[in-house]
Coordinates of C-alpha atoms and ligand atoms in Angstrom, one line a residue:
X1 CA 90.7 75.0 124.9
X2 CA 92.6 76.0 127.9
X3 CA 95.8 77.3 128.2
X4 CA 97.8 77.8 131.7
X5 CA 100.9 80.0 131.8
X6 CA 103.2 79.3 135.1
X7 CA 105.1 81.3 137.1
X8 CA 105.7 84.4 134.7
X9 CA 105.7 87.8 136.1
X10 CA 102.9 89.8 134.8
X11 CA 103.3 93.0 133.9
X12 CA 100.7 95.6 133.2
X13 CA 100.5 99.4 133.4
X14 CA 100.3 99.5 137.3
X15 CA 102.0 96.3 138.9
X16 CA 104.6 93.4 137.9
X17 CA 103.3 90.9 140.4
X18 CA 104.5 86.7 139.9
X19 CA 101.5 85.1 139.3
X20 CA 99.8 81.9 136.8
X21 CA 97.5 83.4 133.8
X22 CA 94.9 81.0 133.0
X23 CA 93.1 81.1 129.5
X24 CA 89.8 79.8 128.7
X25 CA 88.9 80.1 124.9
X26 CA 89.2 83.7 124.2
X27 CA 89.6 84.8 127.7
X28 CA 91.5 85.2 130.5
X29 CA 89.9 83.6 133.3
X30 CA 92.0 83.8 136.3
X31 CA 95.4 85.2 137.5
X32 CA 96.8 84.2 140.8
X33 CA 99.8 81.6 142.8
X34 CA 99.4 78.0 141.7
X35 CA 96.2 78.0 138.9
X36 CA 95.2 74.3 138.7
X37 CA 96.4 72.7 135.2
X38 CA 94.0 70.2 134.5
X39 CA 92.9 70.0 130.9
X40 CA 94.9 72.6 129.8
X41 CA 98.1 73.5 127.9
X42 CA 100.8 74.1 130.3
X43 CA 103.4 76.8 129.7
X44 CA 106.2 77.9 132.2
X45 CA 107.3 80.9 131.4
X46 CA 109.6 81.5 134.5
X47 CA 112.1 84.4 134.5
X48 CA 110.0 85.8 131.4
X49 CA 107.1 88.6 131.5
X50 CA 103.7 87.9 130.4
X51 CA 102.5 91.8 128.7
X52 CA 99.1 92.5 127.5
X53 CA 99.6 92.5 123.9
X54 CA 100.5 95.6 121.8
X55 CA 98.3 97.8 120.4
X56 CA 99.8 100.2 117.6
X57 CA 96.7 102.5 116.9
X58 CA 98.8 104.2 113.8
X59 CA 99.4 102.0 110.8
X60 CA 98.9 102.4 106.9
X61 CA 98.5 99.1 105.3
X62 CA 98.4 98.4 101.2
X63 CA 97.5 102.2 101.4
X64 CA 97.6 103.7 97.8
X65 CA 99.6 106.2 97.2
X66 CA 102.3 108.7 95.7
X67 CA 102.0 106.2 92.1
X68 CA 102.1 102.5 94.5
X69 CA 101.2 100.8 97.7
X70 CA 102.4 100.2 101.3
X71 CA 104.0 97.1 101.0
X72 CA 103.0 95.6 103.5
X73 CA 99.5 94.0 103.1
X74 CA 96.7 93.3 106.2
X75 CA 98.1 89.8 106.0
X76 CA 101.8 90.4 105.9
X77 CA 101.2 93.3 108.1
X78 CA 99.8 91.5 110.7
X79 CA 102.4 88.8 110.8
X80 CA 105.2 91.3 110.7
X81 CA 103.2 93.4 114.1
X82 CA 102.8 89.7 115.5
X83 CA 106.2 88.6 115.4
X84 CA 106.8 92.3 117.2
X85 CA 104.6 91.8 120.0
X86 CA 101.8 93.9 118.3
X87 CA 98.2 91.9 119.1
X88 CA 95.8 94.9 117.8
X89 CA 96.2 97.6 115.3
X90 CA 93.9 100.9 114.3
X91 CA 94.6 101.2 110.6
X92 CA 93.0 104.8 108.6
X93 CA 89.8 103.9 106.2
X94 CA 90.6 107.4 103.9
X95 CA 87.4 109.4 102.6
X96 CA 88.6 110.8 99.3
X97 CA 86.6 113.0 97.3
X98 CA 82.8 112.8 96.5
X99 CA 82.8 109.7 98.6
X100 CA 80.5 109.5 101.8
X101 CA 82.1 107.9 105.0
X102 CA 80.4 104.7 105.1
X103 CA 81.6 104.1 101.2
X104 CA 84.9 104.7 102.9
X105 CA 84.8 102.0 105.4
X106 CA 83.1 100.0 103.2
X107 CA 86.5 100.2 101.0
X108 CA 88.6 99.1 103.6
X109 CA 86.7 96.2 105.0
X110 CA 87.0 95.0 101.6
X111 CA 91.0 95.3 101.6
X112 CA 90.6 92.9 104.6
X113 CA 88.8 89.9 103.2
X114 CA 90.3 86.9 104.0
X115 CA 93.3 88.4 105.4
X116 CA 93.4 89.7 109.2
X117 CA 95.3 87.8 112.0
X118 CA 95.3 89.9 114.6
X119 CA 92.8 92.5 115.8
X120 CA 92.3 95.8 113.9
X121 CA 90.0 98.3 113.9
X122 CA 89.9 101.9 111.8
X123 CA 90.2 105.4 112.1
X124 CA 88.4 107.7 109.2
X125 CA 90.2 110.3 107.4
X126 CA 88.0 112.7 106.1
X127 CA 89.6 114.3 103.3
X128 CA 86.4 116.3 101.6
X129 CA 84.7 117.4 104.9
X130 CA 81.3 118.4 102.6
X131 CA 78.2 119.3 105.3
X132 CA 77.1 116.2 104.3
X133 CA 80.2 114.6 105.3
X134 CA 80.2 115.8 108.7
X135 CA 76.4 114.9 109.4
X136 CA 77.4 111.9 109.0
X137 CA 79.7 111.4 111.6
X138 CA 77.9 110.0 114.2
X139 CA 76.8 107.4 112.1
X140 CA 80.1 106.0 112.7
X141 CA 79.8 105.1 115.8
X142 CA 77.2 102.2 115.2
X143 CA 79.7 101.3 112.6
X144 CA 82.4 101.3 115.9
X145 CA 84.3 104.0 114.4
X146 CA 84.9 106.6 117.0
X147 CA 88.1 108.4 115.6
X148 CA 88.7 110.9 113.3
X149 CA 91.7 111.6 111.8
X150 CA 92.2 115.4 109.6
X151 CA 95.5 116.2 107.9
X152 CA 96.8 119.6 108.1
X153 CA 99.6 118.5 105.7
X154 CA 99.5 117.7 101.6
X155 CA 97.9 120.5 99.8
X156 CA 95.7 120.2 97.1
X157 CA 94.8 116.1 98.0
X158 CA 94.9 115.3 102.1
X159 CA 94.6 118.9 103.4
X160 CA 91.8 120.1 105.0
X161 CA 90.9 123.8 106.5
X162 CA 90.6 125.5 109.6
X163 CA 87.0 126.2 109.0
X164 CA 85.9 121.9 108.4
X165 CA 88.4 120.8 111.2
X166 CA 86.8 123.3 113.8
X167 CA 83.2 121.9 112.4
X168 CA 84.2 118.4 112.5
X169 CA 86.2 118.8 116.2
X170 CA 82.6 120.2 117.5
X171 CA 81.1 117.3 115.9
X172 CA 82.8 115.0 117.0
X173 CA 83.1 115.9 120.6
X174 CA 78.9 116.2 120.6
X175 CA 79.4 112.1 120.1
X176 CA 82.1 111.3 122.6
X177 CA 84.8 111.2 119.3
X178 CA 88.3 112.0 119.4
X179 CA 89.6 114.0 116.5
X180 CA 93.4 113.3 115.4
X181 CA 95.4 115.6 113.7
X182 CA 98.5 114.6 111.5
X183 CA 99.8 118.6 112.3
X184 CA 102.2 120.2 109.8
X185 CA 101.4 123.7 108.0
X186 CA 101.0 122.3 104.7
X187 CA 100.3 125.7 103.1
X188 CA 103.5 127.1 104.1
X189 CA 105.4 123.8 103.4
X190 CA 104.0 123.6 99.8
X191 CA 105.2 127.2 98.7
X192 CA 109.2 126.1 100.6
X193 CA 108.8 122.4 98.2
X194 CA 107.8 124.8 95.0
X195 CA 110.6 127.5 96.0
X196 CA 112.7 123.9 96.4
X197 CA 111.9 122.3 93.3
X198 CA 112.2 126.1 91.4
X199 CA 115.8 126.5 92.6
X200 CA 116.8 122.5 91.5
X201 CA 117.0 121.3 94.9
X202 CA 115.8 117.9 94.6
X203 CA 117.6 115.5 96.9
X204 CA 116.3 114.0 99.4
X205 CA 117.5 116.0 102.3
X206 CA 115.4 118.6 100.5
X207 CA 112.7 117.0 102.2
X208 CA 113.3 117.8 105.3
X209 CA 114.3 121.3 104.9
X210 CA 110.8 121.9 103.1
X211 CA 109.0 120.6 106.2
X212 CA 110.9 122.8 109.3
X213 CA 109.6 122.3 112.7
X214 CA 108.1 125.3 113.2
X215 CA 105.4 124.3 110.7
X216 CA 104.9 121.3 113.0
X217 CA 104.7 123.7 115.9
X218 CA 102.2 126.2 114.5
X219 CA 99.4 123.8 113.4
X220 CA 100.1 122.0 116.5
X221 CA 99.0 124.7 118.1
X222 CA 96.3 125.8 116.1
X223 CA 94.6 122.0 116.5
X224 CA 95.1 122.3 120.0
X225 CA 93.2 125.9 119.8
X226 CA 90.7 125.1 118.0
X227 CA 89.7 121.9 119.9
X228 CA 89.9 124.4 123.4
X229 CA 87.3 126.3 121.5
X230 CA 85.5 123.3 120.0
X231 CA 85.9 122.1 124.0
X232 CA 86.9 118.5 121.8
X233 CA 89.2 116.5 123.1
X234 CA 92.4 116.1 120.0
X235 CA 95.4 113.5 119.8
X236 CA 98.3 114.5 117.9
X237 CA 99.8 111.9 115.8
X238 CA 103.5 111.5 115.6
X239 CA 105.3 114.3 117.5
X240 CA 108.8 114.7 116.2
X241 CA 110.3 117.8 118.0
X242 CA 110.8 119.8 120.7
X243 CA 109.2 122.8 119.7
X244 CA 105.7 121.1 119.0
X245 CA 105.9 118.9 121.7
X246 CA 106.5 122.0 124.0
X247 CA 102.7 123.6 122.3
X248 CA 101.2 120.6 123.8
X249 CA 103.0 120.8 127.0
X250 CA 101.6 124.0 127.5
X251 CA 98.2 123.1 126.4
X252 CA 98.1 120.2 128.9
X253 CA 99.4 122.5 131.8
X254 CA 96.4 124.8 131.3
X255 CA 94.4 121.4 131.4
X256 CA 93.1 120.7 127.8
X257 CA 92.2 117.5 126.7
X258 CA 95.3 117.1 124.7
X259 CA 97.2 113.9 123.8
X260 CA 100.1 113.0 121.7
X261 CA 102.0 110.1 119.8
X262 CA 105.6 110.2 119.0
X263 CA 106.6 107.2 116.7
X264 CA 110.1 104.9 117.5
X265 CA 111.8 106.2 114.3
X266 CA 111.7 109.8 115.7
X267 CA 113.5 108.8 119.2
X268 CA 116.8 107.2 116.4
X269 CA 116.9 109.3 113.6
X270 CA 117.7 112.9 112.3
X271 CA 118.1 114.8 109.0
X272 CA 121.6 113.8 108.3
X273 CA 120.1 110.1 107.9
X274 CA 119.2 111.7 104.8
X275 CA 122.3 112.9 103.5
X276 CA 123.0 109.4 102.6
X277 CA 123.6 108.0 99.3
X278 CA 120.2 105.8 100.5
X279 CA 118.1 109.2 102.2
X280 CA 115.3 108.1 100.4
X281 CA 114.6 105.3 103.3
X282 CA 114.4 107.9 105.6
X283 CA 111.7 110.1 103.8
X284 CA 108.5 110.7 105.8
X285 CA 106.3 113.4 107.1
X286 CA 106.7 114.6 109.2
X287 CA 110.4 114.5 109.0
X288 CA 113.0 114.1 110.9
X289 CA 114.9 116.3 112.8
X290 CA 117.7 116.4 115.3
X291 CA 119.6 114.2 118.3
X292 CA 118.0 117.4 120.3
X293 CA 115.2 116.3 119.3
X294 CA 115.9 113.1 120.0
X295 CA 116.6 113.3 123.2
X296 CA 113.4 115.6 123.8
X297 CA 111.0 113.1 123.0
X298 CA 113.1 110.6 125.1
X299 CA 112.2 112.8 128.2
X300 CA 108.5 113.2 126.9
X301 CA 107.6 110.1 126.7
X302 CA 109.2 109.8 130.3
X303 CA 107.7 112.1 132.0
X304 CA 104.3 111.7 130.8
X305 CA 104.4 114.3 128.0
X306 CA 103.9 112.5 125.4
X307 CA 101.3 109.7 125.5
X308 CA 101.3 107.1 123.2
X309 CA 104.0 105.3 121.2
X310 CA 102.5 104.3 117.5
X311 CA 104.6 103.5 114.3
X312 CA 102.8 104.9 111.5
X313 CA 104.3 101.9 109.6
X314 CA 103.6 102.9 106.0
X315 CA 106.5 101.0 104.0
X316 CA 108.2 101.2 100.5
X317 CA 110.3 99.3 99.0
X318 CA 114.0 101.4 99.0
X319 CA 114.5 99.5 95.5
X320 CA 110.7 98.1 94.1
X321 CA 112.5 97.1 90.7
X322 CA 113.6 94.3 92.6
X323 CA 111.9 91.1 93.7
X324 CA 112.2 90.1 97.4
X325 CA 111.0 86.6 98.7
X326 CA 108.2 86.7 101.4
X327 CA 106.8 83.2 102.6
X328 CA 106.1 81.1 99.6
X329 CA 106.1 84.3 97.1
X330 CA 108.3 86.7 95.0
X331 CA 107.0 89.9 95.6
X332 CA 108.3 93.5 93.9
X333 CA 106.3 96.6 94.5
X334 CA 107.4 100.1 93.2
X335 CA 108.8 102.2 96.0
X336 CA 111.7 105.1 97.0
X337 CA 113.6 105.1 93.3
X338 CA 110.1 106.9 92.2
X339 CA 111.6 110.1 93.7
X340 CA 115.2 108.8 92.7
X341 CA 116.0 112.4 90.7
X342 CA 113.5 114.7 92.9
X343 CA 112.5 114.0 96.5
X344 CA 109.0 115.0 96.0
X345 CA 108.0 111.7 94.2
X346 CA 109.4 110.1 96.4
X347 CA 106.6 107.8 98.6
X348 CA 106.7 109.2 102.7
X349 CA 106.6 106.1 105.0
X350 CA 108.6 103.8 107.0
X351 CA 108.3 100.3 108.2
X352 CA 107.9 99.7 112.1
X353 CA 104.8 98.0 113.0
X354 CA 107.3 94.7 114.2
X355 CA 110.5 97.0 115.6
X356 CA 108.1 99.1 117.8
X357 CA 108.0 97.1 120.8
X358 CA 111.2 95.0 120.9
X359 CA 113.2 98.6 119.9
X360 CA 111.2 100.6 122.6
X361 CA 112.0 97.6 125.2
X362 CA 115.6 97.6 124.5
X363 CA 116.4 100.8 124.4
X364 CA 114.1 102.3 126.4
X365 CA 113.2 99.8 129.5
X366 CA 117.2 98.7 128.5
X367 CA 118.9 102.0 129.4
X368 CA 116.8 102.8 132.2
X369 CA 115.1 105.6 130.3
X370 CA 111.2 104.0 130.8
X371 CA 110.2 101.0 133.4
X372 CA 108.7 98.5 132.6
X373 CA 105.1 99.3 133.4
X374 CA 105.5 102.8 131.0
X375 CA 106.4 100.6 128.5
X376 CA 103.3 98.6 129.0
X377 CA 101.4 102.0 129.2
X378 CA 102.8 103.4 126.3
X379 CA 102.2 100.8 123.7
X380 CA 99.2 98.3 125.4
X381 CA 96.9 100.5 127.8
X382 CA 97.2 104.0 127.1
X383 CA 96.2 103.5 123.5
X384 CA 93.2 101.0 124.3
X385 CA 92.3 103.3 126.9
X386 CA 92.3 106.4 124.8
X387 CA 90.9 104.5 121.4
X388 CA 88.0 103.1 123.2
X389 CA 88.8 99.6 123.9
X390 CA 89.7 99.1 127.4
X391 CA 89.7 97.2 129.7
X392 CA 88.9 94.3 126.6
X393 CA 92.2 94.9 125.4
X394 CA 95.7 96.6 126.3
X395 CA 95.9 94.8 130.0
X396 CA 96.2 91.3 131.5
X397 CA 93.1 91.0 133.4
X398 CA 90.2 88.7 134.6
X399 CA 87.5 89.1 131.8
X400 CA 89.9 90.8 129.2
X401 CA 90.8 89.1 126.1
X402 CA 93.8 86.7 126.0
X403 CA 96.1 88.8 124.2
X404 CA 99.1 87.9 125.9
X405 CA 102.6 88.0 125.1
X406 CA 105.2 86.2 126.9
X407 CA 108.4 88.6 126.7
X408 CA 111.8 86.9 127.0
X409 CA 114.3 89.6 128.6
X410 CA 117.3 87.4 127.7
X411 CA 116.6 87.0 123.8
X412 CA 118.8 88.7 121.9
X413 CA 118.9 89.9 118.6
X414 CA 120.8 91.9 116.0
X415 CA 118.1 93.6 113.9
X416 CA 118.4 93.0 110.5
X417 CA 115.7 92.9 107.2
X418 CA 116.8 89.1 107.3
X419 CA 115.2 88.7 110.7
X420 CA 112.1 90.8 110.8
X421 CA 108.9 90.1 108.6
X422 CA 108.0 93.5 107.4
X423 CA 107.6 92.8 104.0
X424 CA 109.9 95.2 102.4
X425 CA 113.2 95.4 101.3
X426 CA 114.6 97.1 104.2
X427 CA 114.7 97.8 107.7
X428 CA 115.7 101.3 109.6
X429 CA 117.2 99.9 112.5
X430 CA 119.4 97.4 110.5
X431 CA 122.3 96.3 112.7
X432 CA 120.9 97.5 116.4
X433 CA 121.9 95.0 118.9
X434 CA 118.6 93.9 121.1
X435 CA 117.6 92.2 124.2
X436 CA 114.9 91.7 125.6
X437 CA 112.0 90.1 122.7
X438 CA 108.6 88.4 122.4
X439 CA 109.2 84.8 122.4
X440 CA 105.4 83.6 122.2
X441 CA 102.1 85.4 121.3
X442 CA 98.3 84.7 121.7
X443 CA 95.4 86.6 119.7
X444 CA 92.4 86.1 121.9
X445 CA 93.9 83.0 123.0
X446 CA 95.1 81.6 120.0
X447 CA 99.3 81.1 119.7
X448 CA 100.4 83.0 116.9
X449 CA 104.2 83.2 117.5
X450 CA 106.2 80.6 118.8
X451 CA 109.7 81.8 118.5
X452 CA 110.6 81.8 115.4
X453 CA 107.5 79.8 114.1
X454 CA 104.5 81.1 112.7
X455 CA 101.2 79.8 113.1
X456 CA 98.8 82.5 112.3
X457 CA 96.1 81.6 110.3
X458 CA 94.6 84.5 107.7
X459 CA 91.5 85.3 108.6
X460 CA 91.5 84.8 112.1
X461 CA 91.8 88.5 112.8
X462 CA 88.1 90.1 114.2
X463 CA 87.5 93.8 113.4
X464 CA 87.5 95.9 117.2
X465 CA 83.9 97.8 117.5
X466 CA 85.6 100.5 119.4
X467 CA 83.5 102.5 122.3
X468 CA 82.6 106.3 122.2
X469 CA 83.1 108.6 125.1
X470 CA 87.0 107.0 125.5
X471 CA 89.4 108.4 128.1
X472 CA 91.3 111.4 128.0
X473 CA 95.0 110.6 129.3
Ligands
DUC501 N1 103.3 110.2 106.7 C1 104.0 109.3 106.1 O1 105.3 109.4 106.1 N2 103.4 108.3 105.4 C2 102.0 108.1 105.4 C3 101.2 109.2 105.9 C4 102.0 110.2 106.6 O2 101.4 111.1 107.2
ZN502 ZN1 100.4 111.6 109.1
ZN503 ZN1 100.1 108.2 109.3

């Protein structure tokens, strides 16, 4: 089945050039000035954009934790990143205790039966980094596993040591893997939530104030460190501040192979969000901070200082003793009122795997703060680049696949949990006025999106075998 698309302008990380995209199957097959149209589907998508799909390589879907689940399953999931412009996702297969990494993944692919639309691949957590455990990761890489991911943060459950990440960074970079570090001191940040919780302070501003910056800084710079030492390339997952974003400034000026994520909620939001009778939408890890902030990671993400813009879409309901309607089904899944009378029980996430894109566009391409082509960087090629999977995906190119999304600058849209398809009960960036939106999207050729019609199909996601030996940035 062909498809042609006329007259758009395409835009990838280098070029916006006017030019045909011609699909074949799975595809694309040629770009160039009037592509014949015999046999196929013709689409004319003049005065729009045609983008490589999105890849968001930091998600958490119907991930246990904190008592429930992220609400948003790998089939609503999908449609919700679809409907955003997201084609691919990485997703973190977690190794908890006394399990070995392939029992891990094999966990995960089972989540998945029956459900994937788009592409998705995984990450693995390693969570009890045993010897035996780290032998084993180069095993991974058959499995196309080729990132690691290591949380500095949650004491007692996530957390893992300076001695196993500096074993598993020299591991891993013997293999051509890239190890990702969510970076937060969570020995100092457990004593400040005890002192918290001691002295009644329970609210969930509390939150924040147990997790300061600086204890983003510090293991920020310790990852970096150690990876310098491991010689290990390292990707720091979302970057919230000034001060940790500044550690990998400096880390990249003395040319280390050091990356870094910042997440859209982080450019919006700061810790007065969670002074709100509702704070408990706002609670994540790391948390937020300030408009300074703000503004900092504005400029990063401008000038090349930071490199990648994921989500880390991990949802809760704000109220899960309440049913909401999604598609055909009621659906009510505990959430925030957990932590209702003390902010540590309540679950850290927020949805974003569908704002990303048309939020980043608007107010980022919008106000002149990012062109297009960084957009196209940011959220398509740097991360297939960097997560092993370009040139197949994150660009529109002869040979790649045909993950294509035809982007109508004139669409407008007040955002609202009424007209988004994360499936949860809320959405952070309720009311924001936006133009600029996908209007169609393909999966390896396939239309998913059609406006506001959907016609994905569960299972017709593949799982992305991802390449070791991936670019630095
Ligand atoms: N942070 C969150 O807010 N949720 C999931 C995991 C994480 O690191
Ligand atoms: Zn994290
Ligand atoms: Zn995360």
């Amino acid at each position: 089945m062909k498809t042609l698309i006329k007259n758009g302008t395409v835009v990838t990380a280098s070029d916006s050039i006017i030019a045909d995209v011609l699909i074949d199957d799975e595809k694309v097959i040629a770009l160039g000035a009037n592509l014949p149209g015999e046999g196929a589907n013709v689409i004319d998508a003049r005065g729009k954009f045609i983008l490589p799909g999105g890849i968001d390589v930091h998600t958490h879907l119907e991930l246990v934790m904190m008592g429930t689940v992220s609400s948003d399953d790998f089939y609503s999931g999908h449609r919700a990143a679809a409907f955003g412009g997201t084609t691919s996702h990485i997703d973190f297969a977690c190794q908890y205790k006394d399990e070995s990494l392939k029992q891990a993944l094999d966990n995960w692919h089972a989540k998945l039966q029956g459900k994937p639309v788009i592409d998705y691949g995984f990450h693995i957590t390693i969570t009890d980094p045993t010897d035996a455990v780290i032998d084993e990761i180069p095993n991974m890489i058959d499995e196309g596993i080729t990132t690691i991911k290591l949380l500095l943060a949650y004491k007692g459950r996530l957390q893992v040591d300076d001695t196993a990440m500096f074993k598993i960074m020299q591991k891993a970079a013997a293999h051509g893997m890239l190890t990702m570090i969510h970076a937060e001191n969570g020995d100092a940040i457990q004593i400040l939530i005890d002192q918290s919780v001691a002295a009644n302070r329970l609210s969930p501003v509390d939150h924040v104030l147990t997790r300061p910056h600086w204890a983003e800084a510090e293991a920020t710079l310790r990852a970096i460190s150690l990876a310098a030492m491991a010689d290990a390339p390292v990707y720091i997952v979302h970057m919230t501040c000034q001060s940790s974003v500044e550690q990998l400034m400096y880390a990249r000026s003395r040319g280390l192979k050091a990356m870094g994520e910042t997440c859209p909620h982080y450019l919006f939001f700061n810790l007065d969000h969670l002074r709100r009778p509702d704070g408990a939408k706002w609670v994540c890890s790391p948390p937020f901070r300030t408009e300074s902030d703000n503004e900092f990671l504005w400029k990063s993400l401008a000038q090349n200082n930071l490199q990648v813009v994921g989500t880390d879409h991990c949802p809760f309901f704000l109220d899960g003793t309440k049913e909401i309607q999604y598609e055909d089904k009621r659906i009510k899944i505990a959430g925030k009122e957990l932590g209702k009378d003390n902010f540590t029980l309540i679950p850290n996430g927020v949805p974003g795997i569908e704002d990303r894109m048309p939020i980043l566009w608007s107010f980022g391409v919008g106000r002149g703060i990012i062109s297009m082509n960084r957009f196209v960087e940011l959220c398509c090629t740097n991360p297939a680049k960097i997560f092993g999977m370009y040139p197949r995906k994150g660009t529109v190119a002869v040979g790649s696949d045909a993950d294509v999304v035809i982007w109508n600058p004139n669409l407008k849209k007040t955002v609202s949990v009424t007209n988004t398809h994360q499936r949860t009960d809320y959405n952070l960036y309720e009311g924001m006025e936006l133009i600029g939106l996908p209007e169609k999207v393909f999966v390896r050729g396939n239309m998913i999106v059609d406006g506001e019609k959907w016609l994905g199909k569960a299972g017709q996601g593949k799982f992305l075998k991802r390449a070791a030996g991936a670019a630095v940035i």
